[in-house]
GROMACS .gro file of C-alpha atoms in nm:
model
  255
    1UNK     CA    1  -4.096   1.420   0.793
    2UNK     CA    2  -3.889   1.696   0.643
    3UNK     CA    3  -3.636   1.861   0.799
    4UNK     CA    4  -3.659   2.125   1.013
    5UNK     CA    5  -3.558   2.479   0.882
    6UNK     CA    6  -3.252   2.529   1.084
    7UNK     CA    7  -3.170   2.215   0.987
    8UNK     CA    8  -3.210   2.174   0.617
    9UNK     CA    9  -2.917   2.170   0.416
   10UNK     CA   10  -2.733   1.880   0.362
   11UNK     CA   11  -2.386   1.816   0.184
   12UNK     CA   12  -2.261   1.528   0.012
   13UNK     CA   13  -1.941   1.515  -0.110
   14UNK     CA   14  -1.785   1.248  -0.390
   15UNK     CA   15  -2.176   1.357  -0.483
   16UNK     CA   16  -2.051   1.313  -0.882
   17UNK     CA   17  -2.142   0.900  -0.947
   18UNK     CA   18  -2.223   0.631  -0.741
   19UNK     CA   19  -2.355   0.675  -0.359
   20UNK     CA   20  -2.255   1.022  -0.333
   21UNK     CA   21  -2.466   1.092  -0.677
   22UNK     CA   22  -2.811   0.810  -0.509
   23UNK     CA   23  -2.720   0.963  -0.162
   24UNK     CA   24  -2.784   1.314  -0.262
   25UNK     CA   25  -3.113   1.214  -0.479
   26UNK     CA   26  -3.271   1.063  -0.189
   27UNK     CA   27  -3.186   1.310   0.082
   28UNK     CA   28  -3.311   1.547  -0.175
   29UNK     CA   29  -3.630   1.330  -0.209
   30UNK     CA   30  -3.632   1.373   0.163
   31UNK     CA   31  -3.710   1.718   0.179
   32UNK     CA   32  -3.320   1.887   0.230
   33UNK     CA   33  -3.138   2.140   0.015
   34UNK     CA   34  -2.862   1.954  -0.069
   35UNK     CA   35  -2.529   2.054  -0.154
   36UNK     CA   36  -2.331   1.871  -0.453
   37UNK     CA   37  -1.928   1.873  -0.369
   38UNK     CA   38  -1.702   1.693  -0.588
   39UNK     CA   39  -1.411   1.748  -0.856
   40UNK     CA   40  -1.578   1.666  -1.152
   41UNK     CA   41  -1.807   2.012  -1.204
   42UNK     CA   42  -1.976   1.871  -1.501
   43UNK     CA   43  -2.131   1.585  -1.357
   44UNK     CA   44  -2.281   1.747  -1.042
   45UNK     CA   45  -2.414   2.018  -1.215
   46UNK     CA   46  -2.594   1.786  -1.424
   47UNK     CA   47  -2.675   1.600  -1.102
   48UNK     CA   48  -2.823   1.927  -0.948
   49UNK     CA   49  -3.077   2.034  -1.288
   50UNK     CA   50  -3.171   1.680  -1.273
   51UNK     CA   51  -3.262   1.738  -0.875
   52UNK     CA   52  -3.427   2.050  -0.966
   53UNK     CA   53  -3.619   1.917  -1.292
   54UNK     CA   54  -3.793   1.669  -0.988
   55UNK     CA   55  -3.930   1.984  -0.797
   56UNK     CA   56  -3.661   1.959  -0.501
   57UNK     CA   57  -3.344   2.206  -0.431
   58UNK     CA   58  -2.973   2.159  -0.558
   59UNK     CA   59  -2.667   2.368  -0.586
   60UNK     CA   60  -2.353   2.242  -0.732
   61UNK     CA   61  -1.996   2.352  -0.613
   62UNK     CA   62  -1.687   2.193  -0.718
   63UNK     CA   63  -1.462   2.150  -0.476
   64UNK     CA   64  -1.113   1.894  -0.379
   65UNK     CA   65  -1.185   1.784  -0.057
   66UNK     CA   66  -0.807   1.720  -0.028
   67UNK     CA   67  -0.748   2.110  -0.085
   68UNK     CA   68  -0.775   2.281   0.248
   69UNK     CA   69  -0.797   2.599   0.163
   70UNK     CA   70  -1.039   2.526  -0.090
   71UNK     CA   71  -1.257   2.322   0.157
   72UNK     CA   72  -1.245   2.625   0.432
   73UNK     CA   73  -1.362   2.893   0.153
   74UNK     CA   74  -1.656   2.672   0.079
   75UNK     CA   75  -1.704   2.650   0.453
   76UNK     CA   76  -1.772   3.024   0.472
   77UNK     CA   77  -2.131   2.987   0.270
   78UNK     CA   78  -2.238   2.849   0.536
   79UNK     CA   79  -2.419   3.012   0.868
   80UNK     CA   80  -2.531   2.625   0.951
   81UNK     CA   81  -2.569   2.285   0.794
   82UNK     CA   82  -2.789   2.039   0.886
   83UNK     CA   83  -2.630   1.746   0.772
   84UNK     CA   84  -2.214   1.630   0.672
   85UNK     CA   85  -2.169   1.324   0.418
   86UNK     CA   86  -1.874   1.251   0.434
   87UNK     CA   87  -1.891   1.033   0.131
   88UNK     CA   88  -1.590   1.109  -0.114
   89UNK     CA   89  -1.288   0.863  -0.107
   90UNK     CA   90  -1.240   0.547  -0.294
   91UNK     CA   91  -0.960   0.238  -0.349
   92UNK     CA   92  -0.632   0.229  -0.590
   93UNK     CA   93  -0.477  -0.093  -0.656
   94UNK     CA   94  -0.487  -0.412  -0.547
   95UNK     CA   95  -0.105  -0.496  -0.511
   96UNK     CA   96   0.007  -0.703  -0.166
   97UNK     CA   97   0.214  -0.474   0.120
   98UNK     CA   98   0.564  -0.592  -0.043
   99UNK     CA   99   0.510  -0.452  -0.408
  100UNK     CA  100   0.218  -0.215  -0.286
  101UNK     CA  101   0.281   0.155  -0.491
  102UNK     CA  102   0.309   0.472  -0.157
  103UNK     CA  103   0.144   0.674  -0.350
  104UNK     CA  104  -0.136   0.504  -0.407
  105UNK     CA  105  -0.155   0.418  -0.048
  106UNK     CA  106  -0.082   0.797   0.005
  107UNK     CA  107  -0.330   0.938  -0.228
  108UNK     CA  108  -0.624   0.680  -0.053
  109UNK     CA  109  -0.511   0.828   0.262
  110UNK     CA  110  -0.533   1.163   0.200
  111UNK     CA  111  -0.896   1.162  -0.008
  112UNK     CA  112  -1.056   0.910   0.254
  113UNK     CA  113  -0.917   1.045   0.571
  114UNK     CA  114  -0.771   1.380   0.523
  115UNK     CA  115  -1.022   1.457   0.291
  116UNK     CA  116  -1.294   1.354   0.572
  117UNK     CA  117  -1.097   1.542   0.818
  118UNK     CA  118  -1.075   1.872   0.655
  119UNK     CA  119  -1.457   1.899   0.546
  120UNK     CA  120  -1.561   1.761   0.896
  121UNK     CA  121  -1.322   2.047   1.085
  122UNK     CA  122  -1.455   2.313   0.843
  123UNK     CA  123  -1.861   2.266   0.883
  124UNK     CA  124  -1.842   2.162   1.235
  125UNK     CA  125  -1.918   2.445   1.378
  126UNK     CA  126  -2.227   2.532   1.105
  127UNK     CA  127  -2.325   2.183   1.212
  128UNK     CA  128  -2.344   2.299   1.596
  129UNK     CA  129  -2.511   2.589   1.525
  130UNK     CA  130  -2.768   2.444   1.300
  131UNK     CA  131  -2.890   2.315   1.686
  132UNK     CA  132  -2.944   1.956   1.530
  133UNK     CA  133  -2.644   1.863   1.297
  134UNK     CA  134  -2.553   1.524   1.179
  135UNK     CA  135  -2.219   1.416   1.072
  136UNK     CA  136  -2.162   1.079   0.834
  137UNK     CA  137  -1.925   0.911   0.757
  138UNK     CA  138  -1.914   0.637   0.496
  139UNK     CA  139  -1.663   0.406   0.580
  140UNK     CA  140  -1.666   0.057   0.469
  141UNK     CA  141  -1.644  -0.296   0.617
  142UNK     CA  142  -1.272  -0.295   0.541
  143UNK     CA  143  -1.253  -0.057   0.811
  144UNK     CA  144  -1.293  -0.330   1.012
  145UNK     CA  145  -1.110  -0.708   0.844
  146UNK     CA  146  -0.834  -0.713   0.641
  147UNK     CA  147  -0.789  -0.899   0.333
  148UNK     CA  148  -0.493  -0.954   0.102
  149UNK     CA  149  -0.451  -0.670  -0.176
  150UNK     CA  150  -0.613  -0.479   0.006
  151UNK     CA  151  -0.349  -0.313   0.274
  152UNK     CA  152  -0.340   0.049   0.165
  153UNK     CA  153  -0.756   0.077   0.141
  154UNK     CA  154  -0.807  -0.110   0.426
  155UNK     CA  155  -0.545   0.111   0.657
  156UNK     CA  156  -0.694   0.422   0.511
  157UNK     CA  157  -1.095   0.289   0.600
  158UNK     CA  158  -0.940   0.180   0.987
  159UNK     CA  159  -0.852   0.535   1.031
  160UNK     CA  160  -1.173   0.677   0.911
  161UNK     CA  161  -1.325   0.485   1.131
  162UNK     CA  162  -1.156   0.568   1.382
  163UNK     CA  163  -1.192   0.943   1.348
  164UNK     CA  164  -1.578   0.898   1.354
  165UNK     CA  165  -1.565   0.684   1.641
  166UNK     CA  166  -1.349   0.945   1.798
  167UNK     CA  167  -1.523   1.255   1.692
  168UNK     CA  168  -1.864   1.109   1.859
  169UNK     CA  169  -1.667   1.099   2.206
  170UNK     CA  170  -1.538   1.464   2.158
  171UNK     CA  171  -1.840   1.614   2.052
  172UNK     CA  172  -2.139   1.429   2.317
  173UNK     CA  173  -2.353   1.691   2.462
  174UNK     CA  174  -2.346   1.869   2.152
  175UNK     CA  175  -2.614   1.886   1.914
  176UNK     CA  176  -2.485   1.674   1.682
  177UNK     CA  177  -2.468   1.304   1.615
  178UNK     CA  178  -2.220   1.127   1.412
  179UNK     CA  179  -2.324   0.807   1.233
  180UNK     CA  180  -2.121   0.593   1.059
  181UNK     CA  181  -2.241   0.353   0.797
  182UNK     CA  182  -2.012   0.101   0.685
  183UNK     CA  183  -2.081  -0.082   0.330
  184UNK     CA  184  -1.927  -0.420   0.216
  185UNK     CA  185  -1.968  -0.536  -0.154
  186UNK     CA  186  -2.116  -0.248  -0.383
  187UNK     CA  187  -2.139  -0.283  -0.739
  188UNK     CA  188  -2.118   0.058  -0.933
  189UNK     CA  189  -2.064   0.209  -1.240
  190UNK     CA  190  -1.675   0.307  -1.094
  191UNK     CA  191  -1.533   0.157  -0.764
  192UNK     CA  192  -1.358  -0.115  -0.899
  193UNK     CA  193  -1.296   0.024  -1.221
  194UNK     CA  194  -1.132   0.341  -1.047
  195UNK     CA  195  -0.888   0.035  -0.834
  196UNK     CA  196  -0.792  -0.124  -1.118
  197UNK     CA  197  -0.671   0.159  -1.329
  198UNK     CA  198  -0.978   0.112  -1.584
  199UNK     CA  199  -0.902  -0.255  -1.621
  200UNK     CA  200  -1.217  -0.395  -1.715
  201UNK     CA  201  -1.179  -0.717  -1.720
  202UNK     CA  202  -1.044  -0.734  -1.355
  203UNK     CA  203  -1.328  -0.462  -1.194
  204UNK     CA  204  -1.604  -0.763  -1.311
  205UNK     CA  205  -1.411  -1.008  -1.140
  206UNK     CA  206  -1.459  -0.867  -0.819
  207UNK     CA  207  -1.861  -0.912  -0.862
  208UNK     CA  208  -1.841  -1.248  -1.061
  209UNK     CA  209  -2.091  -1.483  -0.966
  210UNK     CA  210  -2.221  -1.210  -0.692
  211UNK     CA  211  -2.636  -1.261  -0.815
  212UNK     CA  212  -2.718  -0.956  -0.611
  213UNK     CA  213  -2.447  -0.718  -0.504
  214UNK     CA  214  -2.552  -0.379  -0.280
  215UNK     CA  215  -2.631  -0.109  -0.559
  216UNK     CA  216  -2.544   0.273  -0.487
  217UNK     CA  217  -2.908   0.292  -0.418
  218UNK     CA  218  -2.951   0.040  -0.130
  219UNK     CA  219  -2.643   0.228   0.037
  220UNK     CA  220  -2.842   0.555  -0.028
  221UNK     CA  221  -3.164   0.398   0.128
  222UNK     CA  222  -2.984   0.316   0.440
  223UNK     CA  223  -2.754   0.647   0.494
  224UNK     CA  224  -3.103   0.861   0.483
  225UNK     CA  225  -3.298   0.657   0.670
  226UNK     CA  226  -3.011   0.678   0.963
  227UNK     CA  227  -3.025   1.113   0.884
  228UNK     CA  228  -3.420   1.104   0.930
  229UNK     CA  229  -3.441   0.938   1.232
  230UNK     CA  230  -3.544   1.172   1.518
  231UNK     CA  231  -3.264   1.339   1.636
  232UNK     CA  232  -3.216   1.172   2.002
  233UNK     CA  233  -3.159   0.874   1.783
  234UNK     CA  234  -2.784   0.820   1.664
  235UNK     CA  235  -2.706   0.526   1.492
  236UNK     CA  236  -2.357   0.486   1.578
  237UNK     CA  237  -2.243   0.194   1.334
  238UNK     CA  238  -2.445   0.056   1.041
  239UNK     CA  239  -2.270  -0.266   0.842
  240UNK     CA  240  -2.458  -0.332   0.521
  241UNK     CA  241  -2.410  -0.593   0.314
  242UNK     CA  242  -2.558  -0.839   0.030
  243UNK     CA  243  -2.680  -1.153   0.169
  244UNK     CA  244  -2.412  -1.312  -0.049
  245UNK     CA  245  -2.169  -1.156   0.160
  246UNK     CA  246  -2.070  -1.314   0.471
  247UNK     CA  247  -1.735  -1.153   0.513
  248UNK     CA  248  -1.469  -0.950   0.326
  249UNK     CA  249  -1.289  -1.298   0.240
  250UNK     CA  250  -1.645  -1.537   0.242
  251UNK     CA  251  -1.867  -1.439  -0.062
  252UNK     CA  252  -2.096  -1.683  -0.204
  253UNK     CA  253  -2.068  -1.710  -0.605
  254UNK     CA  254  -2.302  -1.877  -0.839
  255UNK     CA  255  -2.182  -2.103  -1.178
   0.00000   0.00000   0.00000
């Protein structure tokens, strides 16, 4: 079913490459206006022509979701939104807690968490008046085990999960849900590239052996499927993984 008028835009942020980019194609697909935020202008707008060029509706606006002022300008477009997703964020490094770089621990804090914080404060209340709003949050299953090298991501995914689990507490009896869908192993073009500083040898590492990781697609598939489900429906927590994938630490490789 589309959406309903009220209730049809939807914005994606990180919408540039990976899930952000296969989220916003499918929600598209799905029958919402959808809203392309990210840094890199170039590749969204090319993302929103090639939305159009399929017959659906795409507008591009660059934006740092780490830039407040920035985030509560775009904000003001907006008389209501249908749907938030909060997708934008990503890992840096791999380095254990005693050698681990701050900054890279504070930059993942302040583009997963801040950056989640300050989009999800400024659209809240065009999600509320949209009178059926949705809020997402992509978090990841190292929001929820920890594994070694991976301290400054995996603090920075607890507290985004947190804030969603939070927000849903502080916002019940309003008309909008908050859904959280939490990813493990996902192979795309830049994750692991983008942790290990464009090291390409170590970002195939990380999927060695892996026969079928999660594509940015399969994530896609499952964050609009959770959106288009009626709207007394609220999937609170979704963990996808690969079968491979038993765990953050128990991965089943081939050869």
């Amino acid at each position: 079913m589309a959406p309903a008028a009220s209730s049809r835009i939807a914005v994606v942020t990180g919408a540039s490459s990976g899930i952000g980019a296969a989220t916003a194609r499918q929600l598209a697909a799905a029958g919402y206006r959808v809203v392309l935020t990210a840094r890199r202008k170039d590749r969204i707008e090319a993302l929103a022509e090639e939305i159009a060029a399929a017959g659906h509706q795409a507008t591009a606006y660059a934006l740092d979701i780490t830039d407040r002022a920035a985030v509560d300008e775009f904000a003001t477009a907006f008389k209501a939104v249908g749907v938030l997703v909060n997708n934008a964020g990503g890992a840096l490094g791999a380095d254990p807690v005693a050698s681990g770089d701050p900054e890279q621990w504070r930059q993942m804090y302040e583009t997963n968490v801040i950056g989640t914080l300050n989009v999800t404060q400024a659209l809240l209340p065009a999600l509320t008046a949209s009178g059926d709003g949705t809020v997402v949050v992509l978090s990841s299953t190292a929001g929820f085990a920890t594994y070694e090298g991976g301290g400054g991501y995996v603090a920075a995914k607890h507290a985004e999960h947190v804030l969603a689990e939070t927000l849903r507490l502080e916002i019940v009896g309003t008309p909008v849900r908050v859904i959280e869908v939490a990813p493990g192993m996902v192979k795309t073009d830049e994750f692991a590239l983008t942790r290990f500083g464009g090291d390409r040898e170590k970002a195939a590492k990380v999927y060695a052996g892996v026969a079928q990781p999660l594509s940015a697609d399969d994530v896609a598939d499952t964050i609009t499927w959770a959106v288009t489900r009626p709207s007394h429906v609220n999937i609170d927590l979704l963990v996808v993984r690969p079968r491979a994938q038993a765990s953050n630490t128990k991965i089943h490789r081939e050869g």
